[in-house]
Short mmCIF file of C-alpha atoms in Angstrom, two decimals:
data_model
loop_
_atom_site.label_atom_id
_atom_site.label_comp_id
_atom_site.label_asym_id
_atom_site.label_seq_id
_atom_site.Cartn_x
_atom_site.Cartn_y
_atom_site.Cartn_z
CA UNK Y 1 -30.73 -32.91 22.45
CA UNK Y 2 -30.82 -34.49 19.00
CA UNK Y 3 -27.60 -36.05 17.79
CA UNK Y 4 -25.94 -34.65 14.68
CA UNK Y 5 -24.11 -37.91 14.09
CA UNK Y 6 -24.24 -41.28 15.85
CA UNK Y 7 -22.61 -44.68 15.53
CA UNK Y 8 -23.05 -48.06 17.17
CA UNK Y 9 -20.52 -50.81 17.60
CA UNK Y 10 -20.95 -54.30 18.95
CA UNK Y 11 -18.36 -56.08 21.03
CA UNK Y 12 -17.95 -58.93 23.44
CA UNK Y 13 -16.51 -58.25 26.90
CA UNK Y 14 -13.05 -59.89 26.89
CA UNK Y 15 -11.56 -61.82 29.80
CA UNK Y 16 -8.86 -59.21 30.44
CA UNK Y 17 -11.55 -56.56 31.11
CA UNK Y 18 -13.17 -58.34 34.05
CA UNK Y 19 -12.27 -58.72 37.71
CA UNK Y 20 -12.03 -61.96 39.69
CA UNK Y 21 -15.84 -62.09 39.93
CA UNK Y 22 -16.23 -61.92 36.14
CA UNK Y 23 -17.64 -58.35 36.29
CA UNK Y 24 -16.29 -55.69 33.92
CA UNK Y 25 -13.92 -53.41 35.83
CA UNK Y 26 -15.48 -49.92 35.95
CA UNK Y 27 -12.55 -48.14 34.27
CA UNK Y 28 -12.91 -50.20 31.10
CA UNK Y 29 -16.19 -48.49 30.24
CA UNK Y 30 -14.21 -45.31 29.54
CA UNK Y 31 -12.08 -47.31 27.13
CA UNK Y 32 -15.24 -48.54 25.39
CA UNK Y 33 -16.34 -44.89 25.13
CA UNK Y 34 -12.96 -44.06 23.57
CA UNK Y 35 -13.22 -46.80 20.94
CA UNK Y 36 -16.72 -45.60 20.01
CA UNK Y 37 -15.57 -41.96 19.94
CA UNK Y 38 -12.74 -42.86 17.55
CA UNK Y 39 -15.21 -44.66 15.28
CA UNK Y 40 -17.54 -41.62 15.40
CA UNK Y 41 -14.69 -39.24 14.51
CA UNK Y 42 -13.60 -41.56 11.68
CA UNK Y 43 -17.16 -41.46 10.36
CA UNK Y 44 -17.04 -37.66 10.50
CA UNK Y 45 -13.73 -37.57 8.63
CA UNK Y 46 -11.90 -35.75 11.42
CA UNK Y 47 -10.14 -38.32 13.57
CA UNK Y 48 -7.29 -37.75 16.01
CA UNK Y 49 -4.59 -37.90 13.33
CA UNK Y 50 -6.50 -35.35 11.25
CA UNK Y 51 -6.97 -33.17 14.32
CA UNK Y 52 -3.24 -33.16 14.94
CA UNK Y 53 -2.52 -32.46 11.27
CA UNK Y 54 -4.89 -29.46 11.46
CA UNK Y 55 -2.85 -28.13 14.41
CA UNK Y 56 -5.55 -28.68 17.04
CA UNK Y 57 -5.60 -30.94 20.05
CA UNK Y 58 -8.99 -31.89 21.49
CA UNK Y 59 -8.38 -32.98 25.09
CA UNK Y 60 -11.22 -34.29 27.19
CA UNK Y 61 -12.04 -31.62 29.75
CA UNK Y 62 -15.01 -33.31 31.41
CA UNK Y 63 -16.34 -36.84 31.67
CA UNK Y 64 -19.39 -38.27 33.37
CA UNK Y 65 -20.33 -41.90 33.68
CA UNK Y 66 -23.22 -43.64 35.38
CA UNK Y 67 -23.08 -47.34 36.07
CA UNK Y 68 -26.60 -48.75 35.80
CA UNK Y 69 -25.96 -52.49 35.68
CA UNK Y 70 -22.78 -54.60 35.43
CA UNK Y 71 -21.58 -56.35 32.31
CA UNK Y 72 -19.79 -59.67 32.48
CA UNK Y 73 -17.20 -61.80 30.73
CA UNK Y 74 -18.27 -62.79 27.20
CA UNK Y 75 -21.40 -60.64 27.31
CA UNK Y 76 -22.28 -59.07 23.98
CA UNK Y 77 -22.71 -55.32 24.31
CA UNK Y 78 -23.56 -52.45 21.99
CA UNK Y 79 -21.81 -49.12 22.48
CA UNK Y 80 -23.55 -46.06 21.01
CA UNK Y 81 -21.85 -42.66 20.64
CA UNK Y 82 -23.72 -39.50 19.62
CA UNK Y 83 -22.31 -36.07 18.79
CA UNK Y 84 -24.76 -33.67 20.47
CA UNK Y 85 -22.82 -30.39 20.84
CA UNK Y 86 -20.25 -28.83 18.52
CA UNK Y 87 -20.54 -25.03 18.56
CA UNK Y 88 -18.09 -24.26 21.37
CA UNK Y 89 -17.00 -27.73 22.42
CA UNK Y 90 -17.61 -31.33 21.46
CA UNK Y 91 -20.03 -33.22 23.65
CA UNK Y 92 -20.49 -36.88 22.90
CA UNK Y 93 -23.12 -38.95 24.71
CA UNK Y 94 -22.67 -42.68 25.18
CA UNK Y 95 -24.87 -45.61 26.04
CA UNK Y 96 -23.79 -49.18 26.54
CA UNK Y 97 -26.54 -51.79 26.29
CA UNK Y 98 -26.81 -55.54 26.41
CA UNK Y 99 -27.03 -56.51 22.75
CA UNK Y 100 -29.54 -59.32 23.29
CA UNK Y 101 -31.96 -57.60 25.68
CA UNK Y 102 -31.38 -53.91 25.02
CA UNK Y 103 -31.03 -53.28 28.76
CA UNK Y 104 -28.92 -50.25 29.61
CA UNK Y 105 -25.65 -51.06 31.33
CA UNK Y 106 -23.85 -47.72 31.40
CA UNK Y 107 -24.35 -44.19 30.13
CA UNK Y 108 -22.25 -41.06 30.14
CA UNK Y 109 -20.66 -38.28 28.14
CA UNK Y 110 -17.34 -36.68 27.35
CA UNK Y 111 -16.64 -33.05 26.60
CA UNK Y 112 -13.65 -31.97 24.53
CA UNK Y 113 -12.39 -28.48 23.77
CA UNK Y 114 -10.15 -27.44 20.92
CA UNK Y 115 -6.67 -26.24 21.82
CA UNK Y 116 -4.52 -24.42 19.28
CA UNK Y 117 -1.28 -26.42 19.35
CA UNK Y 118 0.84 -23.42 18.36
CA UNK Y 119 -0.35 -21.02 21.04
CA UNK Y 120 -1.46 -23.72 23.53
CA UNK Y 121 -4.63 -21.68 24.08
CA UNK Y 122 -8.09 -23.15 24.38
CA UNK Y 123 -10.48 -22.09 21.65
CA UNK Y 124 -13.83 -20.81 22.87
CA UNK Y 125 -15.44 -21.39 19.48
CA UNK Y 126 -15.09 -24.59 17.49
CA UNK Y 127 -12.44 -24.05 14.78
CA UNK Y 128 -13.42 -23.72 11.14
CA UNK Y 129 -11.71 -27.00 10.23
CA UNK Y 130 -14.24 -28.88 12.38
CA UNK Y 131 -17.16 -26.74 11.25
CA UNK Y 132 -16.36 -27.62 7.63
CA UNK Y 133 -16.59 -31.33 8.52
CA UNK Y 134 -20.04 -30.98 10.07
CA UNK Y 135 -21.43 -28.53 7.50
CA UNK Y 136 -22.91 -31.30 5.28
CA UNK Y 137 -24.55 -32.88 8.33
CA UNK Y 138 -26.05 -29.54 9.39
CA UNK Y 139 -27.38 -28.95 5.87
CA UNK Y 140 -28.93 -32.40 5.83
CA UNK Y 141 -30.54 -31.81 9.26
CA UNK Y 142 -31.98 -28.47 8.05
CA UNK Y 143 -33.61 -30.20 5.08
CA UNK Y 144 -35.29 -32.88 7.21
#
């Protein structure tokens, strides 16, 4: 599926993210996904603070991660996040690659659903506030 919006961020694996063998602890990859997701949502103009202000929470309801190859202390990595679904839920795909070689280290996705904070009910269609944020991107995609 083609991404509506994507971002990349480069980082270096810090010491506190690795185990005694110098290998990145598996749970930290989800944190790297989170940092990339926040950057993607900032780029969209609808970050977590704006979500809360619009009276919607967007909890993660599903996550999948596949560990292809380990990363290590001080390794330079590139984290890519792509918004690929938005009609009824948000699905963001991720890839983490070695910056120097381009080799894939980890891939996965997260799925988030909108929850109306007043009623505490899950929305089965993406709310208008989010649709208005992606409308310019959809128009641009239609013209390409």
